[in-house]
Amino acid sequence: MAAVTTNGSKATLDFTTFKNIINNELVDTVKHHYGINPATLEKLPNVPIANKVDLDNAVKAARAAFEKWRNVSREERNAAVLKFADLIEANADGFTKLLTLEQGKPTPQATFEVGGCVTWLRALSQIKVDDEVFEDTTERKVVTRFTPIGVVGAIVPWNFPCLLNIGKIGPAVLMGNTIIVKPSPFTPYTALKFAELASKCFPPGVVQALSGDDNLGPWMTAIEGIDKISFTGSTVTGKKVAASVAATMKRLTLELGGKDPAIICASVDIPKVAAEVCTYAFLNSGQVCLAIKRVYIHSSIYAAFRDAMVKYTKALKIGNGLDENVFFGPIQNEMQYKKVRSLFDDIAKEKWKVAVGGTIDTDITGYFINPTIVDNPSDESRIVKEEPFGPILPILSWDTEEEVIKRANASELGLGASVWSNDMEEAERIGNQIEAGTVWINTHFDVSPVIPFGGHKQSGLGVEGGVAGMKGMCNQQTLNIHKIK
Ligand code: NAD
């Protein structure tokens, strides 16, 4: 029986066939490819490979739609976004299963991500973006307005294909833009279905999605008719995107890689904090931009904290995300799997000590990797310097605040960081000196649609979320009015 939500919407989507969405129509292509279920290595259904004509058609439709959508009232845009949220909620079970099939994450984590899409859209619709009034006298009024940019191209990675997609659609359309979404070729399925639902909520051309191959991203960043690129992905690709958009001076937001440090102070409750740190390091099998990727433990508790982390990690189950009680699903794709495996080759080569894991079972089907904690490797080792994007984590010992702050900041990346302590003064003192877009105290990866989020250094440019994220989907226009007397 179809699920019915509290708002009366019913599950309507068929999750077996996948087409591009152009101008609110389901559009097929001549060429197709398919994703791979990373837990079973089975082929998933065919998806389109958009060509240049498909992109031109989508851009043409988005431009035409923008001329009308920009003038639609914020109340009407809110209503469309809230209807979209209702329809996602009604189809949540289908999205959750599809997300696990295409991405690999366990059902509870997929449920959380799909539920997050509904929460995000509802919360974003409540964010008000007011004009900024600098002067309002009998002689003069000076005010800055936030006007839509035009057509937004959204380029999304494979680790959170639902939430990162919705986190771009919501702000773009609420602020009066139209949007073309390009999912990763590894995870195109949920994005096409979101756009199919959006076609029931928005006028033609407002929300479109194109599945393509490796050519589509570069075409989108180069094409004249797109005015802004909102990109989430690796720092390497982000630099290519920045170089490409320079030719047309597109507006740009970049949400890129992270190498988040967690600094553990001597006063923490060891078993409790060790469990939380493992969770934030290993969620989605470590494939999270904001995962904890380096753990600095005070030397006075190093051994006890390491042992508590090992105990907690050993109890977590690895397997197909559709099975019950699984915490570690597979790595999403073969390329990433090989990249993570190369770090395992370094274990013997570099003589790293391993506290848990350290080997990969090659006789099983699926891109599974045993969770691994590397015990006090050198600060210069690859595992401390690079973003692994897999379940392998270095832990390191520290003695003085000055030293640990310097080591935590010794990265080109600066996305997130956390400090764990029962002494709030100490925690804030350390936290204030960390170079990262978000610094948490006694938690990590606690994100919200109403709080701005972005990276320092090579972790990004601009922010998403909150009023600042909504303004990122706008041009600023200052009206400087001298009143006639
Ligand atoms: P990626 O950079 O390989 O790909 C991201 C997207 O860019 C995909 O859709 C891809 O098809 C597209 N793309 C690839 N080359 C392109 C080009 N030259 N021009 C335009 N588009 C192009 O990243 P990934 O491997 O899919 O994702 C993992 C990375 O994303 C990690 O580094 C992770 O930290 C980062 N990430 C960051 C955030 C954040 O919010 N800061 C969130 C999630 C993931």
PDB file of C-alpha atoms in Angstrom, residues 93 196 219 393 434 478:
ATOM      1  CA  ASP A  93      10.977   4.653   1.620  1.00  0.00           C
ATOM      2  CA  GLU A 196      10.882  14.044 -11.460  1.00  0.00           C
ATOM      3  CA  TRP A 219      30.399  21.602 -20.406  1.00  0.00           C
ATOM      4  CA  LEU A 393      42.072   6.812  10.571  1.00  0.00           C
ATOM      5  CA  ILE A 434      41.930  26.369  14.651  1.00  0.00           C
ATOM      6  CA  THR A 478      22.473  48.645  -3.928  1.00  0.00           C
TER       7      THR A 478
END
